Tab-separated table of C-alpha atoms in Angstrom:
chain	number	residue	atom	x	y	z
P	1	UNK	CA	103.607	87.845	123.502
P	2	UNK	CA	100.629	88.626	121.216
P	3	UNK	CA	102.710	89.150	118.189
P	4	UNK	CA	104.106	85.765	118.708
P	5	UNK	CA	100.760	84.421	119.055
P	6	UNK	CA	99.162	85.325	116.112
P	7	UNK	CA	102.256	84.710	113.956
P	8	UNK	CA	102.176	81.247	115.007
P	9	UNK	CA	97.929	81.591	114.202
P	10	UNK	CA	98.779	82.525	110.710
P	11	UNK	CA	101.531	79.499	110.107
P	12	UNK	CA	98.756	77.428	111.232
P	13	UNK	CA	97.415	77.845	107.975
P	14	UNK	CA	93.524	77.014	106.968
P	15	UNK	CA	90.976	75.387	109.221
P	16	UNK	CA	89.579	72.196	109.031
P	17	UNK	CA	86.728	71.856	106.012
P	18	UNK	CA	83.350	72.208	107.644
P	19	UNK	CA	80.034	71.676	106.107
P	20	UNK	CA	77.027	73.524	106.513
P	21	UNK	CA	74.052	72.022	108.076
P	22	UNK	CA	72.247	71.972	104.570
P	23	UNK	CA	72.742	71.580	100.968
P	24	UNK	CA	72.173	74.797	98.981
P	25	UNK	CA	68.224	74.558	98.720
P	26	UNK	CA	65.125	76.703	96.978
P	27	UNK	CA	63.401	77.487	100.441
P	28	UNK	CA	66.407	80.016	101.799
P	29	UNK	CA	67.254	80.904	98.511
P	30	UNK	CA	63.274	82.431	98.311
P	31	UNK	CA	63.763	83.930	101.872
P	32	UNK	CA	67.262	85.618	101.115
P	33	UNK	CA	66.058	87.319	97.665
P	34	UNK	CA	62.906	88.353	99.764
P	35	UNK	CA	64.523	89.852	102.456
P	36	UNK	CA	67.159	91.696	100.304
P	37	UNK	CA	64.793	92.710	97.376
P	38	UNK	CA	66.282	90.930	94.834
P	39	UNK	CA	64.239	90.662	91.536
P	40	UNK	CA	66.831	88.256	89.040
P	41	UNK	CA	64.464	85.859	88.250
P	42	UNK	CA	67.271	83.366	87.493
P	43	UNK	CA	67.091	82.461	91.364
P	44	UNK	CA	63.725	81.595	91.532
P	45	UNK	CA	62.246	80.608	87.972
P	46	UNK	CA	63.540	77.628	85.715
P	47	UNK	CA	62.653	78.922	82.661
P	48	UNK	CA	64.355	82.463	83.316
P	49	UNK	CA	67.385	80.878	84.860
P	50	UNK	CA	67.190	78.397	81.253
P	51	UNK	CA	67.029	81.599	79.496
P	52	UNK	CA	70.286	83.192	80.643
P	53	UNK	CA	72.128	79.756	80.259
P	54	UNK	CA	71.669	77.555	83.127
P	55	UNK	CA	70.441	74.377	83.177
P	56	UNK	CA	68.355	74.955	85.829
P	57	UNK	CA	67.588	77.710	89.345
P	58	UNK	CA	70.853	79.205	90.465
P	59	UNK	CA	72.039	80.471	93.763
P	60	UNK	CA	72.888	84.117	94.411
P	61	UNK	CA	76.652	84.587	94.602
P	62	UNK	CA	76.296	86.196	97.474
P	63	UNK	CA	74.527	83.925	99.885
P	64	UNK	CA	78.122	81.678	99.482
P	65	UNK	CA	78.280	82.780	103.311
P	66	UNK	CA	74.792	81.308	104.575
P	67	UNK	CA	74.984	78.291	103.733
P	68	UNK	CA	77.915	77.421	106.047
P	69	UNK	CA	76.392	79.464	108.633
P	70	UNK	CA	76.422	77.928	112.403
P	71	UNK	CA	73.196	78.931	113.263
P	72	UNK	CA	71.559	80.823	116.270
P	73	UNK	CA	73.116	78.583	118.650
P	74	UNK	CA	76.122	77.244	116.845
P	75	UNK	CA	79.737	77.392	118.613
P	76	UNK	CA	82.576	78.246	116.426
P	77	UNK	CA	85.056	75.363	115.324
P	78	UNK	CA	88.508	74.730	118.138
P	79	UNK	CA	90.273	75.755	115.540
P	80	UNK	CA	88.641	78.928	113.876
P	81	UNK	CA	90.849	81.728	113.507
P	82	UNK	CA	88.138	84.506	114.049
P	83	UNK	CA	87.634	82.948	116.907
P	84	UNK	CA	91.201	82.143	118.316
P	85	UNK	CA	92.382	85.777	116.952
P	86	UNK	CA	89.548	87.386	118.311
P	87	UNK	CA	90.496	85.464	122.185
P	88	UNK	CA	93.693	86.365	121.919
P	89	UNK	CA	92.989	90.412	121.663
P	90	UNK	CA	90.324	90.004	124.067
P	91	UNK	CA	92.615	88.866	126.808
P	92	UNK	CA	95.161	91.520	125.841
P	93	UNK	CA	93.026	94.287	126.392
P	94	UNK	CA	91.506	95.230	122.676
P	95	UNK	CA	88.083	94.291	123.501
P	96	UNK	CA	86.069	96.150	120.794
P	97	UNK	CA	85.612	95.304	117.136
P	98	UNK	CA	84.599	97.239	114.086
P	99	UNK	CA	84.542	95.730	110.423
P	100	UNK	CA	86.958	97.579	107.751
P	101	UNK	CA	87.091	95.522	104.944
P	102	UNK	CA	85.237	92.850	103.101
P	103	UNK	CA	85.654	91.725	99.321
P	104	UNK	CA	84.504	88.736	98.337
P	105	UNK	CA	85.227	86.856	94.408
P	106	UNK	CA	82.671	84.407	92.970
P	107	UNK	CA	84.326	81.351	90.684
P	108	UNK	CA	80.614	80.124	90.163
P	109	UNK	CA	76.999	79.937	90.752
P	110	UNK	CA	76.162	77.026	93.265
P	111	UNK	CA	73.082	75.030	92.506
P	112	UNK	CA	70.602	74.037	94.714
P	113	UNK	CA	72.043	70.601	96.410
P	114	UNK	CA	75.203	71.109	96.047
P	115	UNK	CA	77.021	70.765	99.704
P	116	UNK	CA	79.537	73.002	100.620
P	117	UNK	CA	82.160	73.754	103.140
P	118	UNK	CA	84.327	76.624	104.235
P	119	UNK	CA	87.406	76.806	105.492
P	120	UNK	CA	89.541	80.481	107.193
P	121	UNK	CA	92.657	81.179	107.989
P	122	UNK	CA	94.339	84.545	109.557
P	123	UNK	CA	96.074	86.067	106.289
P	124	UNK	CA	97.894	89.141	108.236
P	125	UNK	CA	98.215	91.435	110.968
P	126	UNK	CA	98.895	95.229	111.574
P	127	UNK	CA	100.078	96.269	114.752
P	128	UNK	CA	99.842	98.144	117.200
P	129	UNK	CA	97.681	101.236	115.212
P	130	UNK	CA	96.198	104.369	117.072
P	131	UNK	CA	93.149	105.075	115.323
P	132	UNK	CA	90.591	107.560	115.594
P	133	UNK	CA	89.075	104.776	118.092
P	134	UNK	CA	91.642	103.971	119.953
P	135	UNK	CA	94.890	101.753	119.727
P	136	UNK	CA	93.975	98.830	117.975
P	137	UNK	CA	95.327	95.322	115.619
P	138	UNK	CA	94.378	95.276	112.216
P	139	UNK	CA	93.485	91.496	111.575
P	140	UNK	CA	93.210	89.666	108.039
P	141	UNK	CA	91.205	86.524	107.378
P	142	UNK	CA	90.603	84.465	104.084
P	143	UNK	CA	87.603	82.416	103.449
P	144	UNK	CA	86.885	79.935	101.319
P	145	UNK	CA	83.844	78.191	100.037
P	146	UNK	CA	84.168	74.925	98.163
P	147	UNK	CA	82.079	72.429	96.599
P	148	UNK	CA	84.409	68.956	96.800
P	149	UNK	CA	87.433	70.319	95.752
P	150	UNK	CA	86.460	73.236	93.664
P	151	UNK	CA	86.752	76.701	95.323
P	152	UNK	CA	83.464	78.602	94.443
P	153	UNK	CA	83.849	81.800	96.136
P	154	UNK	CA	86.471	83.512	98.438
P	155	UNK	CA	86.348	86.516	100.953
P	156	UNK	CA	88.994	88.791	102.873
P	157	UNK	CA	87.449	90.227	105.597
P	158	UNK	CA	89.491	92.946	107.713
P	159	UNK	CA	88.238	93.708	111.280
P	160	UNK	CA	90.100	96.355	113.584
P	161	UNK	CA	90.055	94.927	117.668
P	162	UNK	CA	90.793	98.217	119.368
P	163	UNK	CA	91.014	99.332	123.161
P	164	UNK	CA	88.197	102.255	123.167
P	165	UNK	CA	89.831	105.554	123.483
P	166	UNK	CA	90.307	107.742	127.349
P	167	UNK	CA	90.614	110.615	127.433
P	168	UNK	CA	94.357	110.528	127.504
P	169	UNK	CA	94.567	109.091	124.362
P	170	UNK	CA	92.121	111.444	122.668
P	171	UNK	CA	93.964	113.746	121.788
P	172	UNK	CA	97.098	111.402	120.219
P	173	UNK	CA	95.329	109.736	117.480
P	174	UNK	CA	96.133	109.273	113.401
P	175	UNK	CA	94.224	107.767	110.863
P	176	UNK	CA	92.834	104.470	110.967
P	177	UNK	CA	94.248	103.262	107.817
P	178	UNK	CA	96.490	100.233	107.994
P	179	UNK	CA	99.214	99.716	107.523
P	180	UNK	CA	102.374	101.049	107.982
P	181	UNK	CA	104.535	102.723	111.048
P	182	UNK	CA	106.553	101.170	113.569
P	183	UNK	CA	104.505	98.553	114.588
P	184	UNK	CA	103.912	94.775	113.544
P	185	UNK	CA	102.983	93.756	110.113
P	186	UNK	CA	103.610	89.810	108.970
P	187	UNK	CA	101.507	88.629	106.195
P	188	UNK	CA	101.146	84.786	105.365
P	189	UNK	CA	102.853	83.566	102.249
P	190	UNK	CA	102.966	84.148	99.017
P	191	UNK	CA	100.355	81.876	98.123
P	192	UNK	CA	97.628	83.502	100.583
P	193	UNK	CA	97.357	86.639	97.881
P	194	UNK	CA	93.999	88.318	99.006
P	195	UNK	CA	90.823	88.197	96.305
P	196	UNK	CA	89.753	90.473	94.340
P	197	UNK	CA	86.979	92.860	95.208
P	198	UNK	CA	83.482	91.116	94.671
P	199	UNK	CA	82.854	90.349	91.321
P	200	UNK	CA	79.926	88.387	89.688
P	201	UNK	CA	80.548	84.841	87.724
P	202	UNK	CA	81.761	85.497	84.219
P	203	UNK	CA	78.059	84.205	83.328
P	204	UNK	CA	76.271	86.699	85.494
P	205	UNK	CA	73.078	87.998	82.879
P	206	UNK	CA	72.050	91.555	83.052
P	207	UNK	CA	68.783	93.376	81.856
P	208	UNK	CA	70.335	94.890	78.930
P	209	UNK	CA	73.502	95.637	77.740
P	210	UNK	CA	75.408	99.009	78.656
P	211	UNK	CA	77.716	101.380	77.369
P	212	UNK	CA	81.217	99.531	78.688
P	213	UNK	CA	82.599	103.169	79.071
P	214	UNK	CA	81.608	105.674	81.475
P	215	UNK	CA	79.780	108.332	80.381
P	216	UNK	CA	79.747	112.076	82.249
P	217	UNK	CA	76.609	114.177	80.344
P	218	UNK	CA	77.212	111.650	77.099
P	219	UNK	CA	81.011	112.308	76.877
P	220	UNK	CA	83.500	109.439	77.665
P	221	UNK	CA	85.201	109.975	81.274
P	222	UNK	CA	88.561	110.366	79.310
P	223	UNK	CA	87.580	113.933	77.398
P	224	UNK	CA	86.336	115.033	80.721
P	225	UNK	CA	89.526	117.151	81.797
P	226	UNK	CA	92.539	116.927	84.116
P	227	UNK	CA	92.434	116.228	87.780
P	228	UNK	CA	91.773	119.518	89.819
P	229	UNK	CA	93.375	120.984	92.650
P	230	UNK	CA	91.444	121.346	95.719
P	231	UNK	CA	92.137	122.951	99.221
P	232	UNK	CA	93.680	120.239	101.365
P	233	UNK	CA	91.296	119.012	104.316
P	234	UNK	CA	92.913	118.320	108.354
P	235	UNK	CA	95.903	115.406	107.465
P	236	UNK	CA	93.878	113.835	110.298
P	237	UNK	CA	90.744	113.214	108.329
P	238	UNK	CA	89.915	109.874	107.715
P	239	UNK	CA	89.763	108.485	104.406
P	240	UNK	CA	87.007	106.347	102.647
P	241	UNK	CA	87.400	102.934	101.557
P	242	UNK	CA	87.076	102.858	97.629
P	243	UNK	CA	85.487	99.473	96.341
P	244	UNK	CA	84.825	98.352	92.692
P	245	UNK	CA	81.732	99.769	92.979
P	246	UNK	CA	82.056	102.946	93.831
P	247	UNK	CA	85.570	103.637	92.231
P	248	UNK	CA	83.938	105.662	89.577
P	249	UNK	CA	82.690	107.761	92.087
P	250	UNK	CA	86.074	108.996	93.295
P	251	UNK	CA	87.505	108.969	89.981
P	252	UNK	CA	84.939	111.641	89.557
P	253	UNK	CA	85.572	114.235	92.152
P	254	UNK	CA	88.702	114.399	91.973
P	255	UNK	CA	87.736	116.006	87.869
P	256	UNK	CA	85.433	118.284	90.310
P	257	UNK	CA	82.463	115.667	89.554
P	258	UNK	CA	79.764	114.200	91.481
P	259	UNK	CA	79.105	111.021	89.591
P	260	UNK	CA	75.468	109.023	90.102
P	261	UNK	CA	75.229	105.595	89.181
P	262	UNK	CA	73.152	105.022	85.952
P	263	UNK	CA	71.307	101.479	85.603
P	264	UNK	CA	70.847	99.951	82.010
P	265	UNK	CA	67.351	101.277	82.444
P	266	UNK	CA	68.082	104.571	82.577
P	267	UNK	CA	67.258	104.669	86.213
P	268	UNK	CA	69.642	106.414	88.713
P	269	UNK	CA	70.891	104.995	92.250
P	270	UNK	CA	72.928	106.300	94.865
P	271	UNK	CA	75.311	104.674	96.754
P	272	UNK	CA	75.688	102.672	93.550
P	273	UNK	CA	74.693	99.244	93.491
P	274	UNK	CA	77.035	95.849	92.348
P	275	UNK	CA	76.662	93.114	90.529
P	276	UNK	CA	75.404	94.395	87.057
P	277	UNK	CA	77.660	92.051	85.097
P	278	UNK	CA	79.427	94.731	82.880
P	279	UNK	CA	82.857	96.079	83.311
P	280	UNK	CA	82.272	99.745	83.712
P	281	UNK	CA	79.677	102.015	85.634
P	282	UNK	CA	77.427	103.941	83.621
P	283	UNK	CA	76.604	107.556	85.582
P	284	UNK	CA	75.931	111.127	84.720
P	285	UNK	CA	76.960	114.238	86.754
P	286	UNK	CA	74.985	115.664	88.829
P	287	UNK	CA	74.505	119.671	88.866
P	288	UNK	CA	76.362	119.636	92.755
P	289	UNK	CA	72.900	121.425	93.891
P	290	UNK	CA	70.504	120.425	95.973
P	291	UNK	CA	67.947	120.992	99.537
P	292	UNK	CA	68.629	119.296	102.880
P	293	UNK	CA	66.311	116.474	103.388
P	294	UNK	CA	67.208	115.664	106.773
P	295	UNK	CA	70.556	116.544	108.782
P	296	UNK	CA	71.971	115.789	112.440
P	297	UNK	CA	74.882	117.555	114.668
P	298	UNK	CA	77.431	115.572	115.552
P	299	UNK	CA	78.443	116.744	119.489
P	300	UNK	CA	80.628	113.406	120.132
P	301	UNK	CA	82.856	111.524	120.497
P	302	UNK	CA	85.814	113.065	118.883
P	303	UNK	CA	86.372	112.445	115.005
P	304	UNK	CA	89.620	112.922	113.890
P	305	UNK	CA	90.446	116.070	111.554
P	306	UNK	CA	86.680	117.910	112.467
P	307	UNK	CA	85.799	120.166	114.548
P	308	UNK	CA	82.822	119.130	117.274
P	309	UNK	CA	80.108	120.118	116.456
P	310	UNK	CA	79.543	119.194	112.643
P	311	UNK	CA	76.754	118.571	110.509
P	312	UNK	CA	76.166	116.068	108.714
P	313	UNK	CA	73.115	116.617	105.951
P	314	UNK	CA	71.043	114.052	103.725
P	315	UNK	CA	70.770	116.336	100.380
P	316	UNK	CA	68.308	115.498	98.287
P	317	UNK	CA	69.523	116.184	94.534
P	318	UNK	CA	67.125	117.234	91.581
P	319	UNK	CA	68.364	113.890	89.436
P	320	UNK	CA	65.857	112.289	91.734
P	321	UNK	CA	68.772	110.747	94.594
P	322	UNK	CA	69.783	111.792	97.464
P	323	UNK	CA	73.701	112.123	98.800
P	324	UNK	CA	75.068	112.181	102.600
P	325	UNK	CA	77.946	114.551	103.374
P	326	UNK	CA	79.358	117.344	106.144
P	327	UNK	CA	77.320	120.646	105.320
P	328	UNK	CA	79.013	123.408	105.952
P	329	UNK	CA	79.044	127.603	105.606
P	330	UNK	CA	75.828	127.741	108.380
P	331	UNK	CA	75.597	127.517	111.773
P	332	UNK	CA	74.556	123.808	113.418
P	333	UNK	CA	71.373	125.683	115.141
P	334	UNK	CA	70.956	127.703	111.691
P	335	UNK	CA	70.079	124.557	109.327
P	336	UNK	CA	66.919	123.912	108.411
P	337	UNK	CA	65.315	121.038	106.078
P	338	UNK	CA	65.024	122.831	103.147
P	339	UNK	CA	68.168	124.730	102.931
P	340	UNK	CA	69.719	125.052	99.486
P	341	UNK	CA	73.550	123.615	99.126
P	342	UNK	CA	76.033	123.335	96.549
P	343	UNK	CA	78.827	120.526	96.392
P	344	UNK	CA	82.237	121.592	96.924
P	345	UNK	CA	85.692	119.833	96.994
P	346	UNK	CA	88.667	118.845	99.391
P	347	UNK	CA	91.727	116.796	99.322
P	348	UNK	CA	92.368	114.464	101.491
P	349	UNK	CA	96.215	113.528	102.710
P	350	UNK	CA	95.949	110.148	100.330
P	351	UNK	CA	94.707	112.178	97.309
P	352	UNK	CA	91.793	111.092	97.833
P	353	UNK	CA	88.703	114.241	97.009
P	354	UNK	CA	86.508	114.017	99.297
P	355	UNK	CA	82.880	116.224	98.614
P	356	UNK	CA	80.683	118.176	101.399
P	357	UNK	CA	77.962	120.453	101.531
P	358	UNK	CA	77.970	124.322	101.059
P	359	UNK	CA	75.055	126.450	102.221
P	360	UNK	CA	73.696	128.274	99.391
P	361	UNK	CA	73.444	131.768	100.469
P	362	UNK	CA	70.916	134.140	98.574
């Protein structure tokens, strides 16, 4: 029985330790800030990284996960529980996979020659869900990155293995949220309490230092106003998932608010970027105006709580960004790049407010 099976998979506990085929090192570290754009001079000059407080280079937090990587033509470990988990659903039928969640928490920089290892176990699963892609186990894992017997960095990472939809089971499906209905749920114990969403080291430097408040137009989120009401949207709609990062985003529209990230610099991004080693986002409020930059109509498959077809619009904003979202008030074959839109406001069945598109309409 599958439940069975993976219950016994999570009292299994954590792999065995396995180290990665090279110590952290300065060549990968240059090819990983290359390839992602990343300009913290801390990771590549001495005297920078000196500057901010380190005795020497650092690595970025984030590459915890490549240094234990297997490589092109590495086989996963007998007793990996990605892998074993993974089997398991496989032979029952829920072939397909999609990512849900990831959040990873960094103890400390790593250092170039430092060896580490990583070890996984399955924290939890949720099961059987119907989801808008098809009947489906919500899976759990915990990772964890140690040098010797320090823990530098940990990561829960949520993956949904699903049986793709017919189309008798089209028309049957809710939410793909986990948890909770009459189906399966066993977590580990006590002591396998999921990390926090991904945070930098305490140390982390920034560019300069920012307001530890959020700011809407120069006036602290708090003297904003109430939360507003907003028309309810299909109970079917799917929800996003809110992260660290962009929890100051929904914060906003549910005040009516569309909320754009500001950097220490003054400049604005969108979606919002982590790691800026301050509590708070800084943003200002957009005007909620704005031209379609580019748009496509979505004809299928089915997404739960929309109507087929649908468009979904790029907007290009005047504060210099640009926001995705469903446009609606025009006709699919009636958009054009260049329309004018306005933001408006729905609530989803969590509370959530979700934004979309209007068409302006002169």
């Amino acid at each position: 029985m599958l439940e069975k099976a993976l219950t016994e998979l999570i009292a299994a506990g954590a792999s065995t330790p396995r180290s990665g085929r090279d110590p952290v090192n300065q060549p990968m570290i240059n090819n990983w800030v290359e390839a992602i754009g990343e300009t913290n001079p801390i990771y590549v000059d001495k005297a920078a990284a000196q500057e901010a407080g380190h005795a020497d280079i650092v690595a970025p937090p984030a590459m915890a996960q490549v240094w234990t990587m297997n490589g092109l033509h590495g086989t996963r470990a007998a007793d990996d529980p990605l892998g074993l988990a993974t089997q398991l659903l496989d032979e029952a039928g829920f072939t397909s996979v999609v990512g849900t969640n990831c959040e990873q928490t960094y103890h400390r920089y790593l250092h170039p020659g430092e060896e580490v290892t990583v070890t996984s176990r399955l924290a939890e699963f949720n099961g059987p869900k119907r989801t808008g892609l098809g009947e489906g186990w919500f899976l759990t894992f915990l990772t964890t990155w140690s040098v010797g017997d320090e823990v530098v960095t940990e990561m829960l990472f949520r993956i949904l293995k699903f049986a793709p939809r017919t189309e008798e089971t089209a028309a049957t499906t809710n939410s793909a949220t986990p948890p909770a209905s009459a189906s399966s749920a066993v977590t580990a114990p006590a002591a396998a309490t999921a990390p926090a969403a991904a945070t930098a080291p305490t140390a982390a430097p920034t560019a300069a230092t920012a307001s530890a408040t959020p700011i809407s137009d120069g006036v602290p989120s708090a003297e904003v106003g109430p939360t507003r009401d907003f028309p309810a949207a299909p109970a079917a709609r799917v929800s996003p998932v809110i992260s660290k990062d962009t929890e100051f985003f929904w914060a906003g529209t549910k005040l009516g608010e569309l909320r754009i990230q500001q950097l220490p610099d003054g400049t604005l991004r969108h979606p919002p970027i982590p790691a800026l080693g301050q509590p708070e986002t800084d943003y200002i409020v957009a005007t909620g105006e704005g031209t379609v930059f580019s748009f496509v109509v979505h004809h299928a498959p089915p997404v739960p709580g929309r109507d087929l077809p649908f468009v979904v619009a790029l907007v290009e904003l005047p504060e210099g960004v640009r926001m995705l979202g469903e446009l609606r008030g025009v006709a699919p074959d009636d958009v054009t790049i260049g329309t004018s839109v306005t933001v408006a406001f729905e609530t989803l069945a969590d509370g959530t407010v979700l934004p979309y598109w209007n068409a302006s309409h002169a």
